[in-house]
């Protein structure tokens, strides 16, 4: 029924022009007011011909004037030229000021959009890509575009306009020599066309290698503890060095290609000069041109080849920026396989009634793990899902929370298919507390306050503080919180790692308690907490969620003993449903599991 | 690798050290750049010669000159080929130099990340550390792109000066009067640029940080439906960066036209001075044209000084940020002592061990060991712990959540050092042991299982196949002992199956068991299991514990009483102290706090039964 989970393409398949068009469409701010910008750019490009023209006039009218050198005239020309240069300079500043502010606004919007889209992707899609690589899509890749715009974008506009202006002037001086110059550049153009795709690929490869390098670098950072515990620093270093090396080689190779195309441009420019000298001389001998015109033309060729060479440079930079742009666009174009329904219904708050009908599920490219689950969770009941590791318990929980959609069958909330409910209202009603409750780098208070949502969000800091304290009190964690070095203000550290795994889970529980929700799903949410605290918290949660629905997944069967209904999932099927008392006495998977549980907790104690 | 002295000295140091990374590349790059600089002057001279000695006479009807027209073209083209060679070589080796210097920085950074202690890691965010390896390295190496070019330009300027002086001194003076102006403009530019760039660079790291943390928290964001809030937070950071980038662009917008306009003004000055000299007959028209032409050709290359000076502030900022990591003191410096290998478990001895950490001032700012004065009092994590574990003994550590169990066992693998007291293995002080000695005999399975992006085999052995002492059979045996062999057998590629980032395609219990296999294959003399079986079924946990090598010393943190009961002794830890130590049944009898934990589930089940009976 559903498509296999989407992966994030490495780069979008758009061509260069299409990429820029799509990029601009995504950040329309970039082209806002482009008309005036172009006019200013034209003025600043025109400024570039001021000096050659002045020199020309000076040679013709000042130095070679029949009356001999005319200093007054030359000074007049020079003063006029300076005025021209100043106007051009002011225009150039105008171009850059306008372009920068608009492009930065556009790219900031693109950054935020890509960021948001990554959060909107399903967890399966998110897991197909390394976190470090996802980060580089909203940082380094966009920075490449920024860098290009800050330097290349302006140059590109000015250079192309200068090319036009130079061509017009060249035609005015001598159409024959203009044809000769253009003739020299035709093979160069063909060469560039052939080289561009290769340059492009080289840059894409460089970006990929860089992404992979940052990914393996992040292993040294995130896996720091494991690396130390096993003394595998050297091996990790070798792995990273390998990636650094391949990034280095990719960078160097890209540079060779770029250098070669640039050199070709340079060679052709000077070839054009030598051809103009030869052809100009022959044309002059035929009387078609004066010596002065040929000399003037040499200056004009200089004016023409400058931007051509610059353009090859800029085009290479552009390739780099386009490579970055492609990777950002690839993220934005990745389909969301758990989409927010366009005309979804808002699910009204109240007791949650969840039904699974014929639910099958297989992970992308994997075998089926759930083979037709039928299950009704009556409103207000406490349900425990138990079963052996890998039996499919967590998959059921994720389907109920709509982290993914079933391959077949339906999951409904109050009779409405989850796929028809807006995600905002679904998340409001169903809250899943995962085993590894990630904490942000902030205080305990910050992390617990993160659970406050929507209307429940109180206004002032002291209100938040009171609410957070209350959450811990209600969970029976008052004394635990008091024992923390700084109570609510205890810092959690990066990823919460200043706290132990059990402490992180307690904070995550308090956060979930703040979030509320009509159906709370606890997926091994207290697995790292000591038994005494676990029992205390379980009791407290019962009181806290009284009248609401809960689903608890735990290896510790104390949760099953306390549940209204126990659901046993084994081998992708629901094999038993019933109360603890009934199931414990009836031969089957549950009875065996429970017996083991008892022996693990009770026998030793009662032996003494 | 820190830089010292004033800005100028620091800049020179930065460039010099970079060039020293790969001297051959830079000798070639700068040499080729010099060739290019010389050829640029040569080509203007060649064109001057071709115009005045061949083209003009040929047009005037000089037959000899007419016969040599081809020669003019060939000479100019020949110089052009040399010039092109110079350009190519300059670009290629400058490019290699740039990537080489960057690779060196990254390598230094990763070495530092692998060397620095956990306490350092906990106070630095992943996003910031990754930003060092990307944005900061880019910044620190930025100056190496235009640098060989600029050095070639120096050669070009000297050549141009010689050419100009040979035609007329005053012409040369006029041409070179603009240069100091350009330097001045660049200095002012730099003064405005440095703070702007520093800020942008810092915000770039902040944005990376915000993105990284938010993506790490993706599951929480999804389950709480807080994507809107994350978006708003990120948008605020992105907007600060936008403003900072715009500021950088605006400074450039003001200065670039100034720097661009100075060379043409210089050309005009040359023309005016040239005409003045011409009026007095000191030079001829050709000299003026030649000088003006040369100055036109130099307009763009001279800007390269601006590029170098413009990149320098950014490079210095990036370099300093990298240096701060690379130069961070290594708090856990290894010693030189060796740990003898013996066919029995390790003896563990902790004497009067205490561990304090500085009270938290600002998050993540201070480096290791720099307790900010006047901040909160130090926090005691462990207090006066003395503990002896005999070879081959199994010790269970039990205590409430947050009591210091993990901190205690992490001392045994020297993941951190105590503030006071000593930790000894077989009588040797841990802090005197050489690098690699501890991991060779101690395996520690931590609470948080980290899975590398590698094959199953690579994740168990943590070694390259070429140097790996273990056969596939050994790997399978370890997987079997950790009861995860069936899972691996079901994977399409078996031991060669690749695991995704952080083992995303495994369940929590599978990850834990894989980590246990990783420890078991090492046949450690001391095995530490820090709540490493929490996500594993009780049955499986029992199987694993019973299968553990009998001649290893085992320290286990666990909550399952059946596992705890398997231990020879139990240490009850609460609030950083060992409250009591003895066998499981001894503690049950005399330690109420312990009984509360040990009997929690039994008591709870009993209470529930009573409640149901009452209902």
PDB file of C-alpha atoms in Angstrom, chain A residues 51 58-59 63 74 78 81 89 93 96-97 100 104-105 111-112 115-116 118-119 121 126 129-131 135 138-139 143 150 213-214 217 219-223 225-233 235 237 239-241 244 248 252 255 258-260 262-263 266-267 270-271 273-274 278 280-282 285 291 294 298-299 302 313 388-389 403 427 432 434-436 438 440-441 450 452-453 480 483 485 491 494-495 497 501-503 511 515 527-532 534-535 539 542 555-556 558 561-562 597 600-602 604-605, chain B residues 43 47 55 58-59 66 69-70 73 76-77 80 83-84 87-88 91-92 95-96 99-100 103 106-107 113-114 116 118 121-122 124-126 129 133 204 208 211-231 234-235 241-242 245-246 249-250 252-253 257 264 267-268 271-272 275 278 289 293 297 360 379 400-402 415 439 444-447 450 452-454 462-464 501-502 511 513 515 518-519 531 534-535 537-539 542 559 561-562 565 575 597 599-602 604-605 608 611:
ATOM      1  CA  UNK A  51      40.353  53.839 -18.844  1.00  0.00           C
ATOM      2  CA  UNK A  58      44.693  60.607 -25.186  1.00  0.00           C
ATOM      3  CA  UNK A  59      46.803  58.842 -27.806  1.00  0.00           C
ATOM      4  CA  UNK A  63      49.694  62.751 -27.807  1.00  0.00           C
ATOM      5  CA  UNK A  74      44.908  65.061 -21.442  1.00  0.00           C
ATOM      6  CA  UNK A  78      41.805  62.247 -16.944  1.00  0.00           C
ATOM      7  CA  UNK A  81      37.660  59.552 -16.412  1.00  0.00           C
ATOM      8  CA  UNK A  89      32.379  52.516  -8.201  1.00  0.00           C
ATOM      9  CA  UNK A  93      28.713  49.181  -4.306  1.00  0.00           C
ATOM     10  CA  UNK A  96      26.645  44.365  -4.100  1.00  0.00           C
ATOM     11  CA  UNK A  97      24.608  45.896  -1.278  1.00  0.00           C
ATOM     12  CA  UNK A 100      23.874  40.556  -0.704  1.00  0.00           C
ATOM     13  CA  UNK A 104      21.163  36.230   2.236  1.00  0.00           C
ATOM     14  CA  UNK A 105      17.474  36.619   2.997  1.00  0.00           C
ATOM     15  CA  UNK A 111      18.105  26.932   5.165  1.00  0.00           C
ATOM     16  CA  UNK A 112      15.092  27.005   7.430  1.00  0.00           C
ATOM     17  CA  UNK A 115      15.757  22.142   8.157  1.00  0.00           C
ATOM     18  CA  UNK A 116      12.013  21.886   8.564  1.00  0.00           C
ATOM     19  CA  UNK A 118      14.269  17.104   7.450  1.00  0.00           C
ATOM     20  CA  UNK A 119      12.114  17.090  10.575  1.00  0.00           C
ATOM     21  CA  UNK A 121      10.638  13.269   6.959  1.00  0.00           C
ATOM     22  CA  UNK A 126      15.981  10.309   8.652  1.00  0.00           C
ATOM     23  CA  UNK A 129      21.239   9.530   6.313  1.00  0.00           C
ATOM     24  CA  UNK A 130      23.963  10.284   8.822  1.00  0.00           C
ATOM     25  CA  UNK A 131      23.178  13.134  11.175  1.00  0.00           C
ATOM     26  CA  UNK A 135      23.672  18.945   9.173  1.00  0.00           C
ATOM     27  CA  UNK A 138      21.698  23.006   6.065  1.00  0.00           C
ATOM     28  CA  UNK A 139      25.150  24.419   6.822  1.00  0.00           C
ATOM     29  CA  UNK A 143      27.536  28.277   2.879  1.00  0.00           C
ATOM     30  CA  UNK A 150      29.322  37.177  -2.072  1.00  0.00           C
ATOM     31  CA  UNK A 213      34.599  12.645   6.070  1.00  0.00           C
ATOM     32  CA  UNK A 214      32.495  14.719   8.461  1.00  0.00           C
ATOM     33  CA  UNK A 217      34.705  12.460  12.157  1.00  0.00           C
ATOM     34  CA  UNK A 219      32.018   8.956  15.088  1.00  0.00           C
ATOM     35  CA  UNK A 220      35.131  10.091  16.917  1.00  0.00           C
ATOM     36  CA  UNK A 221      33.044  12.713  18.675  1.00  0.00           C
ATOM     37  CA  UNK A 222      29.784  10.898  19.379  1.00  0.00           C
ATOM     38  CA  UNK A 223      31.443   7.534  19.976  1.00  0.00           C
ATOM     39  CA  UNK A 225      33.429   6.866  25.097  1.00  0.00           C
ATOM     40  CA  UNK A 226      33.422   3.619  23.108  1.00  0.00           C
ATOM     41  CA  UNK A 227      36.638   4.589  21.361  1.00  0.00           C
ATOM     42  CA  UNK A 228      38.289   5.078  24.751  1.00  0.00           C
ATOM     43  CA  UNK A 229      36.786   2.020  26.385  1.00  0.00           C
ATOM     44  CA  UNK A 230      38.200  -0.240  23.676  1.00  0.00           C
ATOM     45  CA  UNK A 231      41.391   1.678  23.023  1.00  0.00           C
ATOM     46  CA  UNK A 232      40.618   1.856  19.302  1.00  0.00           C
ATOM     47  CA  UNK A 233      41.717   5.458  18.868  1.00  0.00           C
ATOM     48  CA  UNK A 235      42.046   2.506  14.199  1.00  0.00           C
ATOM     49  CA  UNK A 237      42.124   7.745  13.401  1.00  0.00           C
ATOM     50  CA  UNK A 239      39.570   5.399   9.237  1.00  0.00           C
ATOM     51  CA  UNK A 240      39.161   9.157   9.532  1.00  0.00           C
ATOM     52  CA  UNK A 241      42.531   9.762   7.899  1.00  0.00           C
ATOM     53  CA  UNK A 244      40.412  12.942   4.950  1.00  0.00           C
ATOM     54  CA  UNK A 248      42.030  15.798  -0.163  1.00  0.00           C
ATOM     55  CA  UNK A 252      43.131  18.297  -5.660  1.00  0.00           C
ATOM     56  CA  UNK A 255      41.506  21.784  -8.813  1.00  0.00           C
ATOM     57  CA  UNK A 258      39.611  23.828 -12.932  1.00  0.00           C
ATOM     58  CA  UNK A 259      43.225  24.888 -13.496  1.00  0.00           C
ATOM     59  CA  UNK A 260      43.208  23.273 -16.924  1.00  0.00           C
ATOM     60  CA  UNK A 262      41.331  28.333 -16.703  1.00  0.00           C
ATOM     61  CA  UNK A 263      44.687  27.874 -18.423  1.00  0.00           C
ATOM     62  CA  UNK A 266      44.313  32.266 -20.615  1.00  0.00           C
ATOM     63  CA  UNK A 267      46.141  30.694 -23.556  1.00  0.00           C
ATOM     64  CA  UNK A 270      46.899  35.608 -25.566  1.00  0.00           C
ATOM     65  CA  UNK A 271      46.570  33.611 -28.781  1.00  0.00           C
ATOM     66  CA  UNK A 273      46.391  38.943 -29.120  1.00  0.00           C
ATOM     67  CA  UNK A 274      49.030  37.416 -31.390  1.00  0.00           C
ATOM     68  CA  UNK A 278      49.298  39.459 -37.435  1.00  0.00           C
ATOM     69  CA  UNK A 280      45.793  43.587 -37.999  1.00  0.00           C
ATOM     70  CA  UNK A 281      49.121  44.179 -39.680  1.00  0.00           C
ATOM     71  CA  UNK A 282      47.935  42.552 -42.920  1.00  0.00           C
ATOM     72  CA  UNK A 285      48.925  46.926 -45.115  1.00  0.00           C
ATOM     73  CA  UNK A 291      48.068  51.719 -36.861  1.00  0.00           C
ATOM     74  CA  UNK A 294      45.114  48.252 -34.219  1.00  0.00           C
ATOM     75  CA  UNK A 298      44.810  45.436 -28.497  1.00  0.00           C
ATOM     76  CA  UNK A 299      43.490  47.304 -25.451  1.00  0.00           C
ATOM     77  CA  UNK A 302      42.399  42.937 -23.143  1.00  0.00           C
ATOM     78  CA  UNK A 313      36.666  31.084 -13.009  1.00  0.00           C
ATOM     79  CA  UNK A 388      10.556 -11.607  23.341  1.00  0.00           C
ATOM     80  CA  UNK A 389      13.174  -9.291  21.890  1.00  0.00           C
ATOM     81  CA  UNK A 403       6.051   7.167  13.051  1.00  0.00           C
ATOM     82  CA  UNK A 427       0.944  14.390  18.175  1.00  0.00           C
ATOM     83  CA  UNK A 432       5.535   8.234  22.681  1.00  0.00           C
ATOM     84  CA  UNK A 434      11.232   6.236  23.723  1.00  0.00           C
ATOM     85  CA  UNK A 435      13.852   4.243  25.562  1.00  0.00           C
ATOM     86  CA  UNK A 436      16.614   6.675  24.834  1.00  0.00           C
ATOM     87  CA  UNK A 438      17.400  12.442  24.208  1.00  0.00           C
ATOM     88  CA  UNK A 440      19.110  18.861  25.048  1.00  0.00           C
ATOM     89  CA  UNK A 441      22.204  20.654  26.280  1.00  0.00           C
ATOM     90  CA  UNK A 450      10.342  21.396  26.475  1.00  0.00           C
ATOM     91  CA  UNK A 452       4.999  22.088  27.390  1.00  0.00           C
ATOM     92  CA  UNK A 453       2.969  22.458  24.254  1.00  0.00           C
ATOM     93  CA  UNK A 480      15.606  12.389  43.617  1.00  0.00           C
ATOM     94  CA  UNK A 483      19.616  15.175  45.405  1.00  0.00           C
ATOM     95  CA  UNK A 485      23.667  18.905  42.442  1.00  0.00           C
ATOM     96  CA  UNK A 491      22.916  21.013  33.618  1.00  0.00           C
ATOM     97  CA  UNK A 494      25.650  17.382  25.628  1.00  0.00           C
ATOM     98  CA  UNK A 495      22.913  14.902  24.683  1.00  0.00           C
ATOM     99  CA  UNK A 497      25.363  12.851  29.009  1.00  0.00           C
ATOM    100  CA  UNK A 501      21.045   6.775  31.486  1.00  0.00           C
ATOM    101  CA  UNK A 502      18.524   6.225  34.279  1.00  0.00           C
ATOM    102  CA  UNK A 503      18.510   9.890  35.237  1.00  0.00           C
ATOM    103  CA  UNK A 511       9.009  16.001  30.091  1.00  0.00           C
ATOM    104  CA  UNK A 515       3.320  17.120  27.413  1.00  0.00           C
ATOM    105  CA  UNK A 527      14.651   0.375  31.495  1.00  0.00           C
ATOM    106  CA  UNK A 528      17.736   1.976  33.061  1.00  0.00           C
ATOM    107  CA  UNK A 529      16.102   3.044  36.327  1.00  0.00           C
ATOM    108  CA  UNK A 530      16.675   1.145  39.562  1.00  0.00           C
ATOM    109  CA  UNK A 531      13.841  -1.165  40.673  1.00  0.00           C
ATOM    110  CA  UNK A 532      12.764   0.857  43.686  1.00  0.00           C
ATOM    111  CA  UNK A 534      10.876   2.122  38.774  1.00  0.00           C
ATOM    112  CA  UNK A 535       8.108   0.830  41.029  1.00  0.00           C
ATOM    113  CA  UNK A 539       2.712   3.880  40.631  1.00  0.00           C
ATOM    114  CA  UNK A 542      -0.758   5.204  37.044  1.00  0.00           C
ATOM    115  CA  UNK A 555      10.931  -6.321  29.784  1.00  0.00           C
ATOM    116  CA  UNK A 556      10.158  -5.900  33.437  1.00  0.00           C
ATOM    117  CA  UNK A 558       5.886  -5.630  36.828  1.00  0.00           C
ATOM    118  CA  UNK A 561       1.175  -7.218  36.470  1.00  0.00           C
ATOM    119  CA  UNK A 562      -0.134  -3.702  36.879  1.00  0.00           C
ATOM    120  CA  UNK A 597      10.423 -13.007  35.598  1.00  0.00           C
ATOM    121  CA  UNK A 600      14.608 -13.523  38.412  1.00  0.00           C
ATOM    122  CA  UNK A 601      13.113 -11.281  41.042  1.00  0.00           C
ATOM    123  CA  UNK A 602      11.534 -13.428  43.665  1.00  0.00           C
ATOM    124  CA  UNK A 604      16.462 -15.454  45.429  1.00  0.00           C
ATOM    125  CA  UNK A 605      14.729 -13.172  47.842  1.00  0.00           C
TER     126      UNK A 605
ATOM    127  CA  UNK B  43      54.189  39.460 -22.950  1.00  0.00           C
ATOM    128  CA  UNK B  47      53.524  43.149 -27.713  1.00  0.00           C
ATOM    129  CA  UNK B  55      53.501  46.114 -37.159  1.00  0.00           C
ATOM    130  CA  UNK B  58      55.028  47.016 -41.925  1.00  0.00           C
ATOM    131  CA  UNK B  59      51.960  49.189 -42.298  1.00  0.00           C
ATOM    132  CA  UNK B  66      56.242  42.876 -43.739  1.00  0.00           C
ATOM    133  CA  UNK B  69      54.852  39.744 -39.484  1.00  0.00           C
ATOM    134  CA  UNK B  70      54.549  36.015 -38.829  1.00  0.00           C
ATOM    135  CA  UNK B  73      52.793  36.473 -34.013  1.00  0.00           C
ATOM    136  CA  UNK B  76      53.927  36.660 -28.789  1.00  0.00           C
ATOM    137  CA  UNK B  77      52.364  33.205 -28.903  1.00  0.00           C
ATOM    138  CA  UNK B  80      51.843  33.119 -24.189  1.00  0.00           C
ATOM    139  CA  UNK B  83      52.657  32.183 -19.456  1.00  0.00           C
ATOM    140  CA  UNK B  84      49.980  29.487 -19.714  1.00  0.00           C
ATOM    141  CA  UNK B  87      49.298  29.797 -14.830  1.00  0.00           C
ATOM    142  CA  UNK B  88      48.550  26.075 -14.916  1.00  0.00           C
ATOM    143  CA  UNK B  91      46.832  26.881 -10.017  1.00  0.00           C
ATOM    144  CA  UNK B  92      47.457  23.154  -9.733  1.00  0.00           C
ATOM    145  CA  UNK B  95      45.253  23.834  -5.239  1.00  0.00           C
ATOM    146  CA  UNK B  96      47.191  20.890  -3.854  1.00  0.00           C
ATOM    147  CA  UNK B  99      43.863  20.795   0.188  1.00  0.00           C
ATOM    148  CA  UNK B 100      47.042  19.519   1.866  1.00  0.00           C
ATOM    149  CA  UNK B 103      43.859  17.806   5.383  1.00  0.00           C
ATOM    150  CA  UNK B 106      41.532  17.923   9.899  1.00  0.00           C
ATOM    151  CA  UNK B 107      43.950  15.201  10.827  1.00  0.00           C
ATOM    152  CA  UNK B 113      39.137  14.474  19.398  1.00  0.00           C
ATOM    153  CA  UNK B 114      40.469  10.971  19.914  1.00  0.00           C
ATOM    154  CA  UNK B 116      41.032  14.414  24.717  1.00  0.00           C
ATOM    155  CA  UNK B 118      35.530  12.422  28.122  1.00  0.00           C
ATOM    156  CA  UNK B 121      33.929  15.986  25.171  1.00  0.00           C
ATOM    157  CA  UNK B 122      31.005  16.460  27.520  1.00  0.00           C
ATOM    158  CA  UNK B 124      31.861  20.600  23.819  1.00  0.00           C
ATOM    159  CA  UNK B 125      28.959  20.113  21.475  1.00  0.00           C
ATOM    160  CA  UNK B 126      29.102  17.787  18.500  1.00  0.00           C
ATOM    161  CA  UNK B 129      33.378  20.086  16.951  1.00  0.00           C
ATOM    162  CA  UNK B 133      36.460  20.315  10.863  1.00  0.00           C
ATOM    163  CA  UNK B 204      28.010  29.557  11.394  1.00  0.00           C
ATOM    164  CA  UNK B 208      25.598  23.950  12.797  1.00  0.00           C
ATOM    165  CA  UNK B 211      20.961  21.834  13.505  1.00  0.00           C
ATOM    166  CA  UNK B 212      22.992  19.002  14.924  1.00  0.00           C
ATOM    167  CA  UNK B 213      21.280  18.934  18.288  1.00  0.00           C
ATOM    168  CA  UNK B 214      17.872  19.250  16.716  1.00  0.00           C
ATOM    169  CA  UNK B 215      18.505  16.377  14.290  1.00  0.00           C
ATOM    170  CA  UNK B 216      19.899  14.238  17.104  1.00  0.00           C
ATOM    171  CA  UNK B 217      16.650  14.886  18.929  1.00  0.00           C
ATOM    172  CA  UNK B 218      14.573  14.032  15.847  1.00  0.00           C
ATOM    173  CA  UNK B 219      12.719  11.212  17.592  1.00  0.00           C
ATOM    174  CA  UNK B 220      11.696  13.426  20.518  1.00  0.00           C
ATOM    175  CA  UNK B 221      10.723  16.231  18.173  1.00  0.00           C
ATOM    176  CA  UNK B 222       8.543  13.774  16.300  1.00  0.00           C
ATOM    177  CA  UNK B 223       6.912  12.202  19.337  1.00  0.00           C
ATOM    178  CA  UNK B 224       6.144  15.532  20.971  1.00  0.00           C
ATOM    179  CA  UNK B 225       5.210  17.168  17.658  1.00  0.00           C
ATOM    180  CA  UNK B 226       7.512  20.097  18.341  1.00  0.00           C
ATOM    181  CA  UNK B 227       8.862  20.615  14.810  1.00  0.00           C
ATOM    182  CA  UNK B 228       7.334  24.125  14.744  1.00  0.00           C
ATOM    183  CA  UNK B 229       9.263  25.111  17.839  1.00  0.00           C
ATOM    184  CA  UNK B 230      12.496  23.618  16.503  1.00  0.00           C
ATOM    185  CA  UNK B 231      11.949  25.490  13.272  1.00  0.00           C
ATOM    186  CA  UNK B 234      16.641  27.345  14.115  1.00  0.00           C
ATOM    187  CA  UNK B 235      15.170  30.212  12.116  1.00  0.00           C
ATOM    188  CA  UNK B 241      23.808  34.316  10.610  1.00  0.00           C
ATOM    189  CA  UNK B 242      22.025  36.052   7.747  1.00  0.00           C
ATOM    190  CA  UNK B 245      26.803  37.428   6.480  1.00  0.00           C
ATOM    191  CA  UNK B 246      25.063  40.525   5.162  1.00  0.00           C
ATOM    192  CA  UNK B 249      28.967  41.467   2.315  1.00  0.00           C
ATOM    193  CA  UNK B 250      28.247  45.119   3.036  1.00  0.00           C
ATOM    194  CA  UNK B 252      32.979  44.211   0.999  1.00  0.00           C
ATOM    195  CA  UNK B 253      30.468  46.223  -0.979  1.00  0.00           C
ATOM    196  CA  UNK B 257      34.874  49.368  -5.428  1.00  0.00           C
ATOM    197  CA  UNK B 264      42.655  52.490 -13.056  1.00  0.00           C
ATOM    198  CA  UNK B 267      46.818  54.095 -15.021  1.00  0.00           C
ATOM    199  CA  UNK B 268      45.405  57.581 -15.524  1.00  0.00           C
ATOM    200  CA  UNK B 271      49.122  58.719 -18.683  1.00  0.00           C
ATOM    201  CA  UNK B 272      49.112  62.245 -17.228  1.00  0.00           C
ATOM    202  CA  UNK B 275      52.197  63.235 -21.318  1.00  0.00           C
ATOM    203  CA  UNK B 278      56.462  63.666 -23.360  1.00  0.00           C
ATOM    204  CA  UNK B 289      51.474  53.342 -24.352  1.00  0.00           C
ATOM    205  CA  UNK B 293      49.370  48.766 -21.093  1.00  0.00           C
ATOM    206  CA  UNK B 297      47.441  44.131 -17.279  1.00  0.00           C
ATOM    207  CA  UNK B 360      28.923  24.356  36.437  1.00  0.00           C
ATOM    208  CA  UNK B 379      30.307  18.683  42.987  1.00  0.00           C
ATOM    209  CA  UNK B 400      19.653   3.950  43.070  1.00  0.00           C
ATOM    210  CA  UNK B 401      19.610   5.865  39.794  1.00  0.00           C
ATOM    211  CA  UNK B 402      22.214   8.619  39.863  1.00  0.00           C
ATOM    212  CA  UNK B 415      37.723   6.727  31.299  1.00  0.00           C
ATOM    213  CA  UNK B 439      42.169  -1.622  26.714  1.00  0.00           C
ATOM    214  CA  UNK B 444      34.054  -1.936  29.389  1.00  0.00           C
ATOM    215  CA  UNK B 445      30.573  -2.220  27.927  1.00  0.00           C
ATOM    216  CA  UNK B 446      29.021   1.165  28.605  1.00  0.00           C
ATOM    217  CA  UNK B 447      25.368   2.025  29.095  1.00  0.00           C
ATOM    218  CA  UNK B 450      27.848   3.061  20.115  1.00  0.00           C
ATOM    219  CA  UNK B 452      30.230   2.281  14.135  1.00  0.00           C
ATOM    220  CA  UNK B 453      29.224   2.612  10.531  1.00  0.00           C
ATOM    221  CA  UNK B 454      30.948  -0.592   9.562  1.00  0.00           C
ATOM    222  CA  UNK B 462      37.151  -2.979  15.926  1.00  0.00           C
ATOM    223  CA  UNK B 463      40.163  -3.778  13.780  1.00  0.00           C
ATOM    224  CA  UNK B 464      41.040  -3.778  10.129  1.00  0.00           C
ATOM    225  CA  UNK B 501      24.915   5.102  11.465  1.00  0.00           C
ATOM    226  CA  UNK B 502      24.854   4.381  15.207  1.00  0.00           C
ATOM    227  CA  UNK B 511      22.951  -3.263  19.926  1.00  0.00           C
ATOM    228  CA  UNK B 513      24.437  -7.717  22.728  1.00  0.00           C
ATOM    229  CA  UNK B 515      28.611  -4.514  22.262  1.00  0.00           C
ATOM    230  CA  UNK B 518      32.764  -6.795  21.190  1.00  0.00           C
ATOM    231  CA  UNK B 519      33.964  -7.079  24.783  1.00  0.00           C
ATOM    232  CA  UNK B 531      23.925  -1.846  32.865  1.00  0.00           C
ATOM    233  CA  UNK B 534      19.014  -3.660  30.418  1.00  0.00           C
ATOM    234  CA  UNK B 535      17.397  -4.003  27.007  1.00  0.00           C
ATOM    235  CA  UNK B 537      15.494 -10.330  27.911  1.00  0.00           C
ATOM    236  CA  UNK B 538      16.092 -11.778  31.349  1.00  0.00           C
ATOM    237  CA  UNK B 539      16.533 -15.234  29.851  1.00  0.00           C
ATOM    238  CA  UNK B 542      21.195 -15.157  32.259  1.00  0.00           C
ATOM    239  CA  UNK B 559      19.138  -4.285  38.413  1.00  0.00           C
ATOM    240  CA  UNK B 561      18.310  -9.594  41.088  1.00  0.00           C
ATOM    241  CA  UNK B 562      18.930 -12.940  39.437  1.00  0.00           C
ATOM    242  CA  UNK B 565      22.680 -12.953  42.878  1.00  0.00           C
ATOM    243  CA  UNK B 575      25.243   9.175  46.925  1.00  0.00           C
ATOM    244  CA  UNK B 597      15.961  -1.976  45.742  1.00  0.00           C
ATOM    245  CA  UNK B 599      12.806  -6.480  46.815  1.00  0.00           C
ATOM    246  CA  UNK B 600      11.062  -3.658  45.005  1.00  0.00           C
ATOM    247  CA  UNK B 601       9.243  -5.842  42.489  1.00  0.00           C
ATOM    248  CA  UNK B 602       8.391  -8.559  44.971  1.00  0.00           C
ATOM    249  CA  UNK B 604       5.097  -4.329  44.648  1.00  0.00           C
ATOM    250  CA  UNK B 605       3.581  -7.590  43.395  1.00  0.00           C
ATOM    251  CA  UNK B 608      -0.946  -5.373  44.140  1.00  0.00           C
ATOM    252  CA  UNK B 611      -5.092  -4.417  46.699  1.00  0.00           C
TER     253      UNK B 611
END
